[in-house]
mmCIF file of C-alpha atoms in Angstrom:
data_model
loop_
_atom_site.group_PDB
_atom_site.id
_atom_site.type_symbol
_atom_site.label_atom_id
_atom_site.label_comp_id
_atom_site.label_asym_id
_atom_site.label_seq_id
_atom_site.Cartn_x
_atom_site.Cartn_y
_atom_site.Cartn_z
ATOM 1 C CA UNK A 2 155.968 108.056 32.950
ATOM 2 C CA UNK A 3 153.523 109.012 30.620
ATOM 3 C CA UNK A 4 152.778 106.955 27.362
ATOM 4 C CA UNK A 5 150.712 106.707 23.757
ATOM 5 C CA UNK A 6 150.353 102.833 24.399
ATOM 6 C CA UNK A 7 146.556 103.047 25.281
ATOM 7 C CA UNK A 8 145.821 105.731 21.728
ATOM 8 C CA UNK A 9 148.238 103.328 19.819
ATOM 9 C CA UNK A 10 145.852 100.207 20.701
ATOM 10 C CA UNK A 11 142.789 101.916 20.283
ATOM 11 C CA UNK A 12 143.757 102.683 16.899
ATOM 12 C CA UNK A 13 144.263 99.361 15.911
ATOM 13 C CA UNK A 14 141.633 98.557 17.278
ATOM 14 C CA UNK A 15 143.033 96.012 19.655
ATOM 15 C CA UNK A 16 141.895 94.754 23.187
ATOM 16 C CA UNK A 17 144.397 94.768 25.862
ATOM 17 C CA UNK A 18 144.398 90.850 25.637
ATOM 18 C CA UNK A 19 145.808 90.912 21.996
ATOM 19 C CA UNK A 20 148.568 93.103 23.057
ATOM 20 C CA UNK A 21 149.473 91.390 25.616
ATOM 21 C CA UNK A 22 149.644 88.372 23.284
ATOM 22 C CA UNK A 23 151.467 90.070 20.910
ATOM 23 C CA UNK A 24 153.982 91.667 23.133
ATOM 24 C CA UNK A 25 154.139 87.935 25.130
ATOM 25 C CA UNK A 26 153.474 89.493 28.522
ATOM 26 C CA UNK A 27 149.824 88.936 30.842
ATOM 27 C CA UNK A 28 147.051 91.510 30.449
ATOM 28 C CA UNK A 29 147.943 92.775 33.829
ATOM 29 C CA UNK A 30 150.882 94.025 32.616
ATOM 30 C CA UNK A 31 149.470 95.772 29.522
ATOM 31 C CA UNK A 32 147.130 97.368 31.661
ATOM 32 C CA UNK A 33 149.999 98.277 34.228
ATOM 33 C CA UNK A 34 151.450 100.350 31.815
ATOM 34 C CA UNK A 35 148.886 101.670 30.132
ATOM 35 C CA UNK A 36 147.877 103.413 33.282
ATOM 36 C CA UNK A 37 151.080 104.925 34.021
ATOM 37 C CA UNK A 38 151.592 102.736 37.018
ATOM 38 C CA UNK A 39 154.668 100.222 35.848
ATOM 39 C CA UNK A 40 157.284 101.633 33.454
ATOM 40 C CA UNK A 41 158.734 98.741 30.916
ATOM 41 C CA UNK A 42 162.073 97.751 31.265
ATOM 42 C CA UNK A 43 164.672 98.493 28.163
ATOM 43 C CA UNK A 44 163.747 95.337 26.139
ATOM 44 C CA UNK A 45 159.883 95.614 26.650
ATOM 45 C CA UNK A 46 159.933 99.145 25.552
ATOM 46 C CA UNK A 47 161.580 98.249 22.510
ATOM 47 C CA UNK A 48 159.570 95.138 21.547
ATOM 48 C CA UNK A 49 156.420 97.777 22.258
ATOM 49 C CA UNK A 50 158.342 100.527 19.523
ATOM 50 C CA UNK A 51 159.160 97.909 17.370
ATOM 51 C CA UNK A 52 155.661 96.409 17.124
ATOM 52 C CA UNK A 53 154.349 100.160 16.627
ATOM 53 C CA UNK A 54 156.909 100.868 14.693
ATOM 54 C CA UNK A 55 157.837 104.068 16.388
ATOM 55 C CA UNK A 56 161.015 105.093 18.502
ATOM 56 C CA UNK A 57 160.793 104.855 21.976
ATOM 57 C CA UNK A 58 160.469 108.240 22.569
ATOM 58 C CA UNK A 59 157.453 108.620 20.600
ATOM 59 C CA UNK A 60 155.514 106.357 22.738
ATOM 60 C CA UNK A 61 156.686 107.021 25.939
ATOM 61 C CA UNK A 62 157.130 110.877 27.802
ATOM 62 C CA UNK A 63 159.562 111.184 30.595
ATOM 63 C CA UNK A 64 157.770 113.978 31.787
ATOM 64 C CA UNK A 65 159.721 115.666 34.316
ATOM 65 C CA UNK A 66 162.084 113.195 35.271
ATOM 66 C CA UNK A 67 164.991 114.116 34.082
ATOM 67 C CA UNK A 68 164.885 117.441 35.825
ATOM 68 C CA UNK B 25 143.088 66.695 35.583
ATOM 69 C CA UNK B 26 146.099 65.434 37.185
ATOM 70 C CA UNK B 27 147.090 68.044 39.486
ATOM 71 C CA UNK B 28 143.167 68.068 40.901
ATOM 72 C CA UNK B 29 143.986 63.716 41.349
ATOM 73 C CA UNK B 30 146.879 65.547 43.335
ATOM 74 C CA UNK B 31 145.515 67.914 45.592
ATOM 75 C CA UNK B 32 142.367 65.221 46.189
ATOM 76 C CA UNK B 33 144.654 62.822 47.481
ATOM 77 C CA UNK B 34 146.230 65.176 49.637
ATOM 78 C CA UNK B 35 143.467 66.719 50.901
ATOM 79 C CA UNK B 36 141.720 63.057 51.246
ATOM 80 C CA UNK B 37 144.632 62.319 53.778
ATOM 81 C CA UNK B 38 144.072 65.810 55.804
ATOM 82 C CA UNK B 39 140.597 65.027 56.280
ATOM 83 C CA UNK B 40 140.900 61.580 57.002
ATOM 84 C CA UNK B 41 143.486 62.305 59.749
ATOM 85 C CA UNK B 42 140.760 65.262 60.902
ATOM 86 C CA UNK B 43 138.064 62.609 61.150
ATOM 87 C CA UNK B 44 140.034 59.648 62.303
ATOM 88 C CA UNK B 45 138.989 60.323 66.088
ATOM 89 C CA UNK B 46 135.376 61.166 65.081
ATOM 90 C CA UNK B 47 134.735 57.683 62.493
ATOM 91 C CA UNK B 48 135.792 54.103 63.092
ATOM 92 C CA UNK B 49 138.203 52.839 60.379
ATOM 93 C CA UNK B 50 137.831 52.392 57.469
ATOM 94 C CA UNK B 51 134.777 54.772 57.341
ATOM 95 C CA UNK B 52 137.126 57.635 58.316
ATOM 96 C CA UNK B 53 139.391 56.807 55.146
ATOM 97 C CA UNK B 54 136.605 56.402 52.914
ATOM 98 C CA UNK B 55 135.005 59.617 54.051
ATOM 99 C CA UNK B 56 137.997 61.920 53.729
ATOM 100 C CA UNK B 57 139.537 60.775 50.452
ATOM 101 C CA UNK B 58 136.143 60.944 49.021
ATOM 102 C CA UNK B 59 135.371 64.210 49.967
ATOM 103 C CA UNK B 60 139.315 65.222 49.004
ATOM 104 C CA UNK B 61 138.875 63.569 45.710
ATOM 105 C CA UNK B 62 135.704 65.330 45.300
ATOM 106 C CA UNK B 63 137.466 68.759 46.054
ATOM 107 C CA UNK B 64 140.309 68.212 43.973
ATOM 108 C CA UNK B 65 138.199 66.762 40.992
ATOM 109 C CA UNK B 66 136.245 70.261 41.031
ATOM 110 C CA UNK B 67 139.478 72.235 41.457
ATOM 111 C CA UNK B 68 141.083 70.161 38.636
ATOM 112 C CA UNK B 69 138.236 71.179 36.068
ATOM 113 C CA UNK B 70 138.315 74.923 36.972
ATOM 114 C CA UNK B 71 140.485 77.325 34.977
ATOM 115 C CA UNK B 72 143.484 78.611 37.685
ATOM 116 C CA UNK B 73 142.095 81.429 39.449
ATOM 117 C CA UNK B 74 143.353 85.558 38.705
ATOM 118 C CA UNK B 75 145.638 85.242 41.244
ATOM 119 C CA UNK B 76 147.507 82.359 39.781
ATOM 120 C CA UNK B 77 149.327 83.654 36.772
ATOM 121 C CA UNK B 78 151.308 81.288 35.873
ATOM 122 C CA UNK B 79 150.854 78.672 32.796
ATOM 123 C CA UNK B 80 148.514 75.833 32.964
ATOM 124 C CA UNK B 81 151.358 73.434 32.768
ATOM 125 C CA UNK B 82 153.336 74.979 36.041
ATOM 126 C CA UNK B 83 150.728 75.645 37.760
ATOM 127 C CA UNK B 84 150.032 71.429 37.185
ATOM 128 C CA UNK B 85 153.975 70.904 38.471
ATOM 129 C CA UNK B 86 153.165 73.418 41.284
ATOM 130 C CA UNK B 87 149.443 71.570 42.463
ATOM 131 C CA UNK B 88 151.583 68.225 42.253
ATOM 132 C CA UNK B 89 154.686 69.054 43.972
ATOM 133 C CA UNK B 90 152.434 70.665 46.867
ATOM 134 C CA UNK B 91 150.292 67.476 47.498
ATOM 135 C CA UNK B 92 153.252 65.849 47.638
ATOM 136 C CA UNK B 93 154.574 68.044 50.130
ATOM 137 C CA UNK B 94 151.577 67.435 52.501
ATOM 138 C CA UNK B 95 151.612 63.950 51.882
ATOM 139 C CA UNK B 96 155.489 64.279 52.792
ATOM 140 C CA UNK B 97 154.278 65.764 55.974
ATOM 141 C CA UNK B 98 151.836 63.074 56.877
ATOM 142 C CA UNK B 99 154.362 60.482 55.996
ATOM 143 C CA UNK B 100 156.819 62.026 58.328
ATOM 144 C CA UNK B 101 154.248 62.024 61.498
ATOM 145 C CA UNK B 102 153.316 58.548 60.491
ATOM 146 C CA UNK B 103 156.938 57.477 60.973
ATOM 147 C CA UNK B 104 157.482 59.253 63.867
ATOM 148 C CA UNK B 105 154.850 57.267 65.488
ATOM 149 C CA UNK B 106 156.675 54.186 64.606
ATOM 150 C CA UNK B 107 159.113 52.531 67.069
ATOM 151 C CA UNK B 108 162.236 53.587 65.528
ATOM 152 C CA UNK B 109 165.955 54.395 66.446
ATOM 153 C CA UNK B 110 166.924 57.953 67.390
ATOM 154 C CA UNK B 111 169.057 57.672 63.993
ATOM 155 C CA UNK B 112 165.847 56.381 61.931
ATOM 156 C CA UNK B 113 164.040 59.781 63.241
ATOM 157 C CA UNK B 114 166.641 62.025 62.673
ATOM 158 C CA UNK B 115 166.766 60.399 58.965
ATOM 159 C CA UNK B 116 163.607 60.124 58.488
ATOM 160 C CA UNK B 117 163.350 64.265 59.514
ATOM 161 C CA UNK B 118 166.197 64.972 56.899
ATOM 162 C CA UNK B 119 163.552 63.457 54.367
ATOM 163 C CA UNK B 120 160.637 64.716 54.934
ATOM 164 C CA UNK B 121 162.289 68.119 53.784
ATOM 165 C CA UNK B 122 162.906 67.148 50.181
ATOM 166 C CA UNK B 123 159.356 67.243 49.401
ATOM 167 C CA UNK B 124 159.677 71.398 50.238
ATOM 168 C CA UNK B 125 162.647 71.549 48.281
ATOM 169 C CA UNK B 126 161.181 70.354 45.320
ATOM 170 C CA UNK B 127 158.203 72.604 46.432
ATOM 171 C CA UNK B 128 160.274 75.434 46.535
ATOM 172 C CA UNK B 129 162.419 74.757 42.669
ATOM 173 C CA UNK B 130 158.878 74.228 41.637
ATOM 174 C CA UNK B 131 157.892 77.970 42.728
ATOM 175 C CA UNK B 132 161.244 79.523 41.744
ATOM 176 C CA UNK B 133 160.879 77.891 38.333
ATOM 177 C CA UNK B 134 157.365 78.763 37.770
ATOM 178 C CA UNK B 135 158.294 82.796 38.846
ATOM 179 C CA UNK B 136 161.337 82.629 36.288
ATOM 180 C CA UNK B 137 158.562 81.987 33.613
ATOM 181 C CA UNK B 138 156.725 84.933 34.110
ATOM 182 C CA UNK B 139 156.595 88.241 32.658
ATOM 183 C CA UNK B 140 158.555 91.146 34.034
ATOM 184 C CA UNK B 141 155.719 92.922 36.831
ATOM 185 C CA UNK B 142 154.366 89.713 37.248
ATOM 186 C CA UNK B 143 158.078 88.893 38.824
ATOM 187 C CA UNK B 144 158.121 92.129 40.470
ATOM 188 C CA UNK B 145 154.727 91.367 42.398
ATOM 189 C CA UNK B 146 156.072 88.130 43.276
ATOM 190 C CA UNK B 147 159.706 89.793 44.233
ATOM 191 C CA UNK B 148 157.914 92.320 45.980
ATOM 192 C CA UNK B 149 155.896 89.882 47.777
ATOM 193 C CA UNK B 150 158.814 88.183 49.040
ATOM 194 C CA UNK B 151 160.476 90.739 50.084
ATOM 195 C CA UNK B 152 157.644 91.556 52.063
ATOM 196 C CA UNK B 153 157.223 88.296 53.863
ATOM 197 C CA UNK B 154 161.090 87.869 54.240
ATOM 198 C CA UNK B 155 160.265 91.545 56.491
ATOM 199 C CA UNK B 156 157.290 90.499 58.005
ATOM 200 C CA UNK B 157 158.631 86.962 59.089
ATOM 201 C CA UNK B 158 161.538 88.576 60.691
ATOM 202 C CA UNK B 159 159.131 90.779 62.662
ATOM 203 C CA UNK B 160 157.134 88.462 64.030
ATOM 204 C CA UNK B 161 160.551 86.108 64.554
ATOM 205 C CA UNK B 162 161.791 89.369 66.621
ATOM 206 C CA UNK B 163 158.435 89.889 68.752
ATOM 207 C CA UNK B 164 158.433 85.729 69.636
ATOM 208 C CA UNK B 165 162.660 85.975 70.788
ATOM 209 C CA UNK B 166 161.722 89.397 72.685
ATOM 210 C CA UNK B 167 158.841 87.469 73.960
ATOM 211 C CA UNK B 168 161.290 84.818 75.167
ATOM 212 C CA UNK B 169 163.428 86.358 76.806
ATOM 213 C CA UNK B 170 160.112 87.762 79.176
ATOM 214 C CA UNK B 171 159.517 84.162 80.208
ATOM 215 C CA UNK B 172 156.921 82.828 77.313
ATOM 216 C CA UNK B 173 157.640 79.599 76.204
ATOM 217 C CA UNK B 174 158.665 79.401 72.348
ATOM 218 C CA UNK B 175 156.233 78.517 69.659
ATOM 219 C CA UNK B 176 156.218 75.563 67.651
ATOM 220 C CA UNK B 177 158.892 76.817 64.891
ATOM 221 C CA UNK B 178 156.642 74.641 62.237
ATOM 222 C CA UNK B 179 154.421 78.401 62.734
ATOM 223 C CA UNK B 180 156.890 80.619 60.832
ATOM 224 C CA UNK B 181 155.944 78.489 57.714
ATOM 225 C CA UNK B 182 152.916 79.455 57.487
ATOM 226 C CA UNK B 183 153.605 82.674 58.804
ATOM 227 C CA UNK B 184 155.867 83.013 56.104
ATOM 228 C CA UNK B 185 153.257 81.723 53.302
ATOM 229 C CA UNK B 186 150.722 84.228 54.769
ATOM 230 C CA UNK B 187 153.054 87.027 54.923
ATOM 231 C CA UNK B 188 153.799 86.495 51.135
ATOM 232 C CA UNK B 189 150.634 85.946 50.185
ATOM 233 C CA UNK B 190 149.556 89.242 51.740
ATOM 234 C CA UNK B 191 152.456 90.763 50.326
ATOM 235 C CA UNK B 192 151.455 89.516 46.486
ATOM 236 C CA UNK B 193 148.158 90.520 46.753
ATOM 237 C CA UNK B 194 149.063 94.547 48.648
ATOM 238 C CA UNK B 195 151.739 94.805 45.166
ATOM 239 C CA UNK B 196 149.130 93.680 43.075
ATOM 240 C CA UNK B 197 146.765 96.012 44.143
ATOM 241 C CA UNK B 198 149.486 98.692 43.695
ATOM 242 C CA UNK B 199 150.070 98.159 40.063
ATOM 243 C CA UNK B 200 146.042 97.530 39.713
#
């Protein structure tokens, strides 16, 4: 699934370490998702909207998998 | 600071049953708890490396828990060698497990208090050595039934710990 979550950061201007910190997950993590490689689950995704204050759907792109 | 007096000690036992047949008492003692201490001091004062996630303060209860488990170990072969009843034995076996459970609610705990993919990798990695245990469990009963003797079953334990640390680190490197 493809995501904004790496442009959001850099436009804050945060590292991946603050996130993390603000989201209360490791760096890892962050990282994992910025890449593509480890979808959130439900309640991470919305903590992630909610900091950005976005909907879901604005940060994250299903792509193709609905078809 | 604690956890590193932990480890020390257990490690300071290890070595001094390693070098009991090589040192006369009590140099053997001295030696090995010294150098254990040593190693455990050092490992005390170092941040927990990458692969350890897990807060400073479990990781403590972990490191604690563990030397107790291989001092729970020791303790048990020390008895054994003792002239005691068949009963006394067979108790004294029943005990020597407790240390592991606590271990193992240590490591359970400590995974619960992680963040989602960090409980994945670990799930994962479980999963992985619960597979991989059950291999090797299948290739030692085929292996039995050919005529070779069984292993000591004390083996699949750290079978098991190698299989799941192998298994942590291949899912880590997946969601690297």
């Amino acid at each position: 699934m493809k995501n904004q979550l790496k442009v959001l950061r850099a436009e804050r201007d945060w590292s991946q370490a603050k996130l993390a910190e603000l989201l209360d997950v490791s760096r890892q993590t962050v990282n994992a998702i910025e890449t593509g490689k480890y979808d959130p689950s439900l309640p991470l995704a919305f903590k992630i909207a909610a900091l950005f204050q976005m909907k879901i759907e604005e940060i994250f792109d299903p792509e193709n998998d609905l078809n | 600071m604690v956890s590193g007096l932990g480890i020390g000690v257990a490690l300071g036992v290890v070595l001094w049953s390693a070098l009991e047949d090589l040192l006369p008492f009590p140099l053997d003692l001295l030696v090995g708890m010294g150098i254990g201490l040593l190693i455990g001091y050092r490992l005390g004062k170092q941040p927990p490396p990458m692969l350890m996630r897990y807060p400073p303060g479990v990781m403590q209860r972990i490191l604690i828990a563990l030397a107790d488990f291989v001092l729970g170990l020791f303790g048990y072969l020390y008895l054994l060698d003792l002239d005691l009843t068949n009963t006394q034995k067979q108790l004294s076996s029943l005990l020597a497990i407790l240390p592991a459970i606590v271990l193992l609610f240590m490591l359970g705990s400590a995974t619960g208090q992680l963040d989602e993919m960090q409980r994945r990798i670990q799930t994962e990695g479980i999963a992985i050595a619960f597979a991989g245990t059950a291999i090797v469990v299948g290739v030692f009963a085929l292996l039995g039934m050919a005529g070779i003797p069984a292993p000591n079953w004390s083996l699949l334990l750290v079978i098991m710990t190698f299989m799941w640390g192998v298994g942590k680190l291949w899912t880590m490197w997946r969601y690297k």
